mmCIF file of the C-alpha atoms, coordinates in Angstrom:
data_MODEL
# 
_entry.id   MODEL 
# 
loop_
_atom_site.group_PDB 
_atom_site.id 
_atom_site.type_symbol 
_atom_site.label_atom_id 
_atom_site.label_alt_id 
_atom_site.label_comp_id 
_atom_site.label_asym_id 
_atom_site.label_entity_id 
_atom_site.label_seq_id 
_atom_site.pdbx_PDB_ins_code 
_atom_site.Cartn_x 
_atom_site.Cartn_y 
_atom_site.Cartn_z 
_atom_site.occupancy 
_atom_site.B_iso_or_equiv 
_atom_site.pdbx_formal_charge 
_atom_site.auth_seq_id 
_atom_site.auth_comp_id 
_atom_site.auth_asym_id 
_atom_site.auth_atom_id 
_atom_site.pdbx_PDB_model_num 
ATOM 1   C CA . MET A 1 1   ? 0.037   -0.098 -0.014  1.00 0.00 ? 1   MET A CA 1 
ATOM 2   C CA . SER A 1 2   ? 2.895   2.389  0.592   1.00 0.00 ? 2   SER A CA 1 
ATOM 3   C CA . LEU A 1 3   ? 4.615   1.788  -2.440  1.00 0.00 ? 3   LEU A CA 1 
ATOM 4   C CA . LEU A 1 4   ? 1.417   2.553  -4.416  1.00 0.00 ? 4   LEU A CA 1 
ATOM 5   C CA . PHE A 1 5   ? 0.703   5.542  -2.746  1.00 0.00 ? 5   PHE A CA 1 
ATOM 6   C CA . LEU A 1 6   ? 4.613   6.492  -3.209  1.00 0.00 ? 6   LEU A CA 1 
ATOM 7   C CA . VAL A 1 7   ? 3.881   6.013  -7.063  1.00 0.00 ? 7   VAL A CA 1 
ATOM 8   C CA . LEU A 1 8   ? 0.777   8.218  -6.862  1.00 0.00 ? 8   LEU A CA 1 
ATOM 9   C CA . ILE A 1 9   ? 2.575   11.069 -5.319  1.00 0.00 ? 9   ILE A CA 1 
ATOM 10  C CA . SER A 1 10  ? 5.838   11.161 -7.140  1.00 0.00 ? 10  SER A CA 1 
ATOM 11  C CA . PHE A 1 11  ? 3.687   10.689 -10.547 1.00 0.00 ? 11  PHE A CA 1 
ATOM 12  C CA . PHE A 1 12  ? 1.643   13.762 -9.432  1.00 0.00 ? 12  PHE A CA 1 
ATOM 13  C CA . PHE A 1 13  ? 4.691   15.635 -8.636  1.00 0.00 ? 13  PHE A CA 1 
ATOM 14  C CA . LEU A 1 14  ? 6.243   15.172 -11.904 1.00 0.00 ? 14  LEU A CA 1 
ATOM 15  C CA . PHE A 1 15  ? 2.907   14.973 -14.146 1.00 0.00 ? 15  PHE A CA 1 
ATOM 16  C CA . GLY A 1 16  ? -0.397  16.709 -14.492 1.00 0.00 ? 16  GLY A CA 1 
ATOM 17  C CA . LEU A 1 17  ? -3.504  15.420 -15.754 1.00 0.00 ? 17  LEU A CA 1 
ATOM 18  C CA . CYS A 1 18  ? -5.665  17.984 -17.816 1.00 0.00 ? 18  CYS A CA 1 
ATOM 19  C CA . GLU A 1 19  ? -9.072  17.707 -19.674 1.00 0.00 ? 19  GLU A CA 1 
ATOM 20  C CA . ILE A 1 20  ? -8.889  19.811 -23.094 1.00 0.00 ? 20  ILE A CA 1 
ATOM 21  C CA . ASN A 1 21  ? -11.643 22.260 -23.085 1.00 0.00 ? 21  ASN A CA 1 
ATOM 22  C CA . GLY A 1 22  ? -12.550 23.684 -26.576 1.00 0.00 ? 22  GLY A CA 1 
ATOM 23  C CA . ASN A 1 23  ? -11.383 23.528 -30.016 1.00 0.00 ? 23  ASN A CA 1 
ATOM 24  C CA . SER A 1 24  ? -8.358  26.077 -30.282 1.00 0.00 ? 24  SER A CA 1 
ATOM 25  C CA . MET A 1 25  ? -5.881  23.164 -30.406 1.00 0.00 ? 25  MET A CA 1 
ATOM 26  C CA . ASN A 1 26  ? -7.978  20.964 -33.270 1.00 0.00 ? 26  ASN A CA 1 
ATOM 27  C CA . PRO A 1 27  ? -6.589  18.765 -34.782 1.00 0.00 ? 27  PRO A CA 1 
ATOM 28  C CA . LYS A 1 28  ? -4.060  17.711 -32.586 1.00 0.00 ? 28  LYS A CA 1 
ATOM 29  C CA . LEU A 1 29  ? -5.687  17.873 -29.029 1.00 0.00 ? 29  LEU A CA 1 
ATOM 30  C CA . ASN A 1 30  ? -9.440  17.591 -29.145 1.00 0.00 ? 30  ASN A CA 1 
ATOM 31  C CA . ASN A 1 31  ? -12.348 18.898 -26.694 1.00 0.00 ? 31  ASN A CA 1 
ATOM 32  C CA . GLY A 1 32  ? -12.587 16.298 -23.880 1.00 0.00 ? 32  GLY A CA 1 
ATOM 33  C CA . ASP A 1 33  ? -9.360  14.851 -24.627 1.00 0.00 ? 33  ASP A CA 1 
ATOM 34  C CA . ILE A 1 34  ? -7.447  13.838 -21.510 1.00 0.00 ? 34  ILE A CA 1 
ATOM 35  C CA . VAL A 1 35  ? -3.612  14.695 -21.599 1.00 0.00 ? 35  VAL A CA 1 
ATOM 36  C CA . ILE A 1 36  ? -0.601  14.263 -19.606 1.00 0.00 ? 36  ILE A CA 1 
ATOM 37  C CA . TYR A 1 37  ? 1.847   16.817 -19.456 1.00 0.00 ? 37  TYR A CA 1 
ATOM 38  C CA . SER A 1 38  ? 5.357   16.932 -17.585 1.00 0.00 ? 38  SER A CA 1 
ATOM 39  C CA . LYS A 1 39  ? 5.769   19.574 -14.596 1.00 0.00 ? 39  LYS A CA 1 
ATOM 40  C CA . LYS A 1 40  ? 9.292   19.142 -14.856 1.00 0.00 ? 40  LYS A CA 1 
ATOM 41  C CA . TYR A 1 41  ? 10.690  20.049 -18.321 1.00 0.00 ? 41  TYR A CA 1 
ATOM 42  C CA . HIS A 1 42  ? 14.172  21.216 -19.102 1.00 0.00 ? 42  HIS A CA 1 
ATOM 43  C CA . ASP A 1 43  ? 13.695  23.347 -22.135 1.00 0.00 ? 43  ASP A CA 1 
ATOM 44  C CA . LEU A 1 44  ? 11.161  24.542 -24.387 1.00 0.00 ? 44  LEU A CA 1 
ATOM 45  C CA . ASN A 1 45  ? 11.414  24.774 -28.326 1.00 0.00 ? 45  ASN A CA 1 
ATOM 46  C CA . ARG A 1 46  ? 9.444   26.021 -31.204 1.00 0.00 ? 46  ARG A CA 1 
ATOM 47  C CA . PHE A 1 47  ? 6.149   23.872 -31.839 1.00 0.00 ? 47  PHE A CA 1 
ATOM 48  C CA . ASP A 1 48  ? 6.257   22.373 -28.074 1.00 0.00 ? 48  ASP A CA 1 
ATOM 49  C CA . ILE A 1 49  ? 2.935   22.410 -26.846 1.00 0.00 ? 49  ILE A CA 1 
ATOM 50  C CA . ILE A 1 50  ? 2.446   23.758 -23.104 1.00 0.00 ? 50  ILE A CA 1 
ATOM 51  C CA . PHE A 1 51  ? 0.368   24.484 -20.490 1.00 0.00 ? 51  PHE A CA 1 
ATOM 52  C CA . PHE A 1 52  ? -0.005  27.567 -18.867 1.00 0.00 ? 52  PHE A CA 1 
ATOM 53  C CA . GLU A 1 53  ? -1.874  29.716 -16.047 1.00 0.00 ? 53  GLU A CA 1 
ATOM 54  C CA . TYR A 1 54  ? -3.686  33.162 -17.462 1.00 0.00 ? 54  TYR A CA 1 
ATOM 55  C CA . GLU A 1 55  ? -6.174  34.935 -15.383 1.00 0.00 ? 55  GLU A CA 1 
ATOM 56  C CA . ASN A 1 56  ? -6.674  31.931 -12.859 1.00 0.00 ? 56  ASN A CA 1 
ATOM 57  C CA . SER A 1 57  ? -7.641  29.444 -16.098 1.00 0.00 ? 57  SER A CA 1 
ATOM 58  C CA . ILE A 1 58  ? -5.232  26.751 -17.601 1.00 0.00 ? 58  ILE A CA 1 
ATOM 59  C CA . TYR A 1 59  ? -4.521  27.163 -21.225 1.00 0.00 ? 59  TYR A CA 1 
ATOM 60  C CA . VAL A 1 60  ? -2.752  24.959 -23.940 1.00 0.00 ? 60  VAL A CA 1 
ATOM 61  C CA . LYS A 1 61  ? -0.897  26.510 -26.706 1.00 0.00 ? 61  LYS A CA 1 
ATOM 62  C CA . ARG A 1 62  ? 1.979   25.662 -29.289 1.00 0.00 ? 62  ARG A CA 1 
ATOM 63  C CA . ILE A 1 63  ? 5.087   27.869 -29.010 1.00 0.00 ? 63  ILE A CA 1 
ATOM 64  C CA . ILE A 1 64  ? 5.528   29.816 -31.883 1.00 0.00 ? 64  ILE A CA 1 
ATOM 65  C CA . GLY A 1 65  ? 7.998   32.392 -31.162 1.00 0.00 ? 65  GLY A CA 1 
ATOM 66  C CA . MET A 1 66  ? 10.744  32.776 -28.611 1.00 0.00 ? 66  MET A CA 1 
ATOM 67  C CA . SER A 1 67  ? 12.650  35.158 -26.622 1.00 0.00 ? 67  SER A CA 1 
ATOM 68  C CA . GLY A 1 68  ? 14.296  38.093 -28.287 1.00 0.00 ? 68  GLY A CA 1 
ATOM 69  C CA . GLU A 1 69  ? 12.749  37.194 -31.590 1.00 0.00 ? 69  GLU A CA 1 
ATOM 70  C CA . LYS A 1 70  ? 10.781  39.650 -33.822 1.00 0.00 ? 70  LYS A CA 1 
ATOM 71  C CA . LEU A 1 71  ? 7.707   37.700 -34.681 1.00 0.00 ? 71  LEU A CA 1 
ATOM 72  C CA . SER A 1 72  ? 5.660   39.055 -37.735 1.00 0.00 ? 72  SER A CA 1 
ATOM 73  C CA . ILE A 1 73  ? 2.261   37.984 -39.223 1.00 0.00 ? 73  ILE A CA 1 
ATOM 74  C CA . ILE A 1 74  ? 1.583   39.138 -43.050 1.00 0.00 ? 74  ILE A CA 1 
ATOM 75  C CA . ASN A 1 75  ? -0.771  38.017 -45.142 1.00 0.00 ? 75  ASN A CA 1 
ATOM 76  C CA . ASN A 1 76  ? -1.687  35.016 -43.047 1.00 0.00 ? 76  ASN A CA 1 
ATOM 77  C CA . GLU A 1 77  ? 2.245   33.680 -43.026 1.00 0.00 ? 77  GLU A CA 1 
ATOM 78  C CA . VAL A 1 78  ? 4.338   33.735 -39.750 1.00 0.00 ? 78  VAL A CA 1 
ATOM 79  C CA . TYR A 1 79  ? 7.634   35.512 -40.250 1.00 0.00 ? 79  TYR A CA 1 
ATOM 80  C CA . ILE A 1 80  ? 10.435  34.978 -37.306 1.00 0.00 ? 80  ILE A CA 1 
ATOM 81  C CA . ASN A 1 81  ? 13.256  37.802 -37.487 1.00 0.00 ? 81  ASN A CA 1 
ATOM 82  C CA . GLY A 1 82  ? 11.933  38.355 -41.348 1.00 0.00 ? 82  GLY A CA 1 
ATOM 83  C CA . GLN A 1 83  ? 12.504  34.705 -42.347 1.00 0.00 ? 83  GLN A CA 1 
ATOM 84  C CA . LYS A 1 84  ? 9.114   32.633 -43.322 1.00 0.00 ? 84  LYS A CA 1 
ATOM 85  C CA . LEU A 1 85  ? 8.380   30.227 -40.763 1.00 0.00 ? 85  LEU A CA 1 
ATOM 86  C CA . ASP A 1 86  ? 8.052   26.701 -41.731 1.00 0.00 ? 86  ASP A CA 1 
ATOM 87  C CA . GLU A 1 87  ? 5.109   25.452 -39.637 1.00 0.00 ? 87  GLU A CA 1 
ATOM 88  C CA . ASN A 1 88  ? 5.746   21.642 -40.335 1.00 0.00 ? 88  ASN A CA 1 
ATOM 89  C CA . ILE A 1 89  ? 2.614   20.678 -38.186 1.00 0.00 ? 89  ILE A CA 1 
ATOM 90  C CA . GLU A 1 90  ? -1.074  20.060 -39.060 1.00 0.00 ? 90  GLU A CA 1 
ATOM 91  C CA . LEU A 1 91  ? -3.389  23.027 -38.420 1.00 0.00 ? 91  LEU A CA 1 
ATOM 92  C CA . MET A 1 92  ? -6.924  23.649 -39.156 1.00 0.00 ? 92  MET A CA 1 
ATOM 93  C CA . PRO A 1 93  ? -7.745  25.935 -42.110 1.00 0.00 ? 93  PRO A CA 1 
ATOM 94  C CA . TYR A 1 94  ? -7.330  29.539 -41.002 1.00 0.00 ? 94  TYR A CA 1 
ATOM 95  C CA . ARG A 1 95  ? -7.129  33.540 -41.451 1.00 0.00 ? 95  ARG A CA 1 
ATOM 96  C CA . PHE A 1 96  ? -5.695  35.980 -39.396 1.00 0.00 ? 96  PHE A CA 1 
ATOM 97  C CA . THR A 1 97  ? -7.820  39.124 -38.623 1.00 0.00 ? 97  THR A CA 1 
ATOM 98  C CA . GLU A 1 98  ? -5.010  41.520 -39.213 1.00 0.00 ? 98  GLU A CA 1 
ATOM 99  C CA . ASP A 1 99  ? -0.990  41.630 -39.995 1.00 0.00 ? 99  ASP A CA 1 
ATOM 100 C CA . PHE A 1 100 ? 1.196   42.920 -36.761 1.00 0.00 ? 100 PHE A CA 1 
ATOM 101 C CA . GLU A 1 101 ? 4.638   42.596 -35.601 1.00 0.00 ? 101 GLU A CA 1 
ATOM 102 C CA . VAL A 1 102 ? 5.866   42.235 -32.041 1.00 0.00 ? 102 VAL A CA 1 
ATOM 103 C CA . ILE A 1 103 ? 9.593   41.561 -30.537 1.00 0.00 ? 103 ILE A CA 1 
ATOM 104 C CA . ILE A 1 104 ? 9.065   39.114 -27.865 1.00 0.00 ? 104 ILE A CA 1 
ATOM 105 C CA . PRO A 1 105 ? 10.754  39.939 -24.415 1.00 0.00 ? 105 PRO A CA 1 
ATOM 106 C CA . ASP A 1 106 ? 13.203  38.104 -22.566 1.00 0.00 ? 106 ASP A CA 1 
ATOM 107 C CA . ASN A 1 107 ? 12.035  34.920 -20.636 1.00 0.00 ? 107 ASN A CA 1 
ATOM 108 C CA . SER A 1 108 ? 8.492   35.264 -22.842 1.00 0.00 ? 108 SER A CA 1 
ATOM 109 C CA . TYR A 1 109 ? 6.870   32.997 -25.607 1.00 0.00 ? 109 TYR A CA 1 
ATOM 110 C CA . PHE A 1 110 ? 4.585   34.003 -28.277 1.00 0.00 ? 110 PHE A CA 1 
ATOM 111 C CA . LEU A 1 111 ? 1.844   31.125 -28.559 1.00 0.00 ? 111 LEU A CA 1 
ATOM 112 C CA . LEU A 1 112 ? -0.826  30.130 -31.143 1.00 0.00 ? 112 LEU A CA 1 
ATOM 113 C CA . GLY A 1 113 ? -3.386  27.558 -30.980 1.00 0.00 ? 113 GLY A CA 1 
ATOM 114 C CA . ASP A 1 114 ? -3.777  25.058 -34.185 1.00 0.00 ? 114 ASP A CA 1 
ATOM 115 C CA . ASN A 1 115 ? -7.100  26.324 -34.689 1.00 0.00 ? 115 ASN A CA 1 
ATOM 116 C CA . ARG A 1 116 ? -6.333  29.453 -34.841 1.00 0.00 ? 116 ARG A CA 1 
ATOM 117 C CA . ASP A 1 117 ? -9.767  31.035 -36.017 1.00 0.00 ? 117 ASP A CA 1 
ATOM 118 C CA . VAL A 1 118 ? -11.339 29.973 -32.696 1.00 0.00 ? 118 VAL A CA 1 
ATOM 119 C CA . SER A 1 119 ? -7.830  30.190 -30.436 1.00 0.00 ? 119 SER A CA 1 
ATOM 120 C CA . VAL A 1 120 ? -7.705  32.983 -27.993 1.00 0.00 ? 120 VAL A CA 1 
ATOM 121 C CA . ASP A 1 121 ? -3.822  33.074 -27.861 1.00 0.00 ? 121 ASP A CA 1 
ATOM 122 C CA . SER A 1 122 ? -0.940  35.439 -27.872 1.00 0.00 ? 122 SER A CA 1 
ATOM 123 C CA . ARG A 1 123 ? -2.340  37.510 -30.572 1.00 0.00 ? 123 ARG A CA 1 
ATOM 124 C CA . MET A 1 124 ? -5.247  38.666 -28.037 1.00 0.00 ? 124 MET A CA 1 
ATOM 125 C CA . ILE A 1 125 ? -3.374  38.045 -24.723 1.00 0.00 ? 125 ILE A CA 1 
ATOM 126 C CA . GLY A 1 126 ? -0.228  38.911 -25.560 1.00 0.00 ? 126 GLY A CA 1 
ATOM 127 C CA . ASN A 1 127 ? 3.234   37.028 -25.109 1.00 0.00 ? 127 ASN A CA 1 
ATOM 128 C CA . ILE A 1 128 ? 3.708   34.556 -22.161 1.00 0.00 ? 128 ILE A CA 1 
ATOM 129 C CA . GLU A 1 129 ? 6.236   34.735 -19.459 1.00 0.00 ? 129 GLU A CA 1 
ATOM 130 C CA . GLU A 1 130 ? 8.051   31.794 -18.622 1.00 0.00 ? 130 GLU A CA 1 
ATOM 131 C CA . MET A 1 131 ? 6.749   31.817 -15.116 1.00 0.00 ? 131 MET A CA 1 
ATOM 132 C CA . GLN A 1 132 ? 3.285   31.276 -16.176 1.00 0.00 ? 132 GLN A CA 1 
ATOM 133 C CA . ILE A 1 133 ? 4.259   28.006 -17.836 1.00 0.00 ? 133 ILE A CA 1 
ATOM 134 C CA . ILE A 1 134 ? 3.125   24.991 -15.628 1.00 0.00 ? 134 ILE A CA 1 
ATOM 135 C CA . GLY A 1 135 ? 4.031   22.095 -18.097 1.00 0.00 ? 135 GLY A CA 1 
ATOM 136 C CA . LYS A 1 136 ? 4.765   20.712 -21.383 1.00 0.00 ? 136 LYS A CA 1 
ATOM 137 C CA . PHE A 1 137 ? 2.643   18.081 -23.610 1.00 0.00 ? 137 PHE A CA 1 
ATOM 138 C CA . ILE A 1 138 ? 3.511   14.635 -23.192 1.00 0.00 ? 138 ILE A CA 1 
ATOM 139 C CA . VAL A 1 139 ? 0.325   12.395 -24.385 1.00 0.00 ? 139 VAL A CA 1 
ATOM 140 C CA . VAL A 1 140 ? -3.229  12.016 -25.030 1.00 0.00 ? 140 VAL A CA 1 
ATOM 141 C CA . LEU A 1 141 ? -4.994  9.455  -22.703 1.00 0.00 ? 141 LEU A CA 1 
# 
């Protein structure tokens, strides 16, 4: 019994469970999916899917822009430091509402949902600071 207790405590110290609420990460993650994320991650990279806190809620989005980069959206295309970003990920068909440009501050990330027409992400809420991140996606159960 104590071994099971130790395993459960260890699991919840290292990992989190979350139910996906909404369609902003379709087609990768769907409304109602149960996912596991790592609370202990060493590095974050472009296209990683992360969980973060914003206004007392947990959100899940994909990292598109990294600290220090200039991110631009021009004619529905994402550019990093003037170079078109090859988003080699499956996205829902989308259109952006406006072109814009942002310099991503230190210790911050620019996040987008994969279903960009319905996603509330860095286009609306701004860059996400590293201290807001609570985990990195691992798997859908």
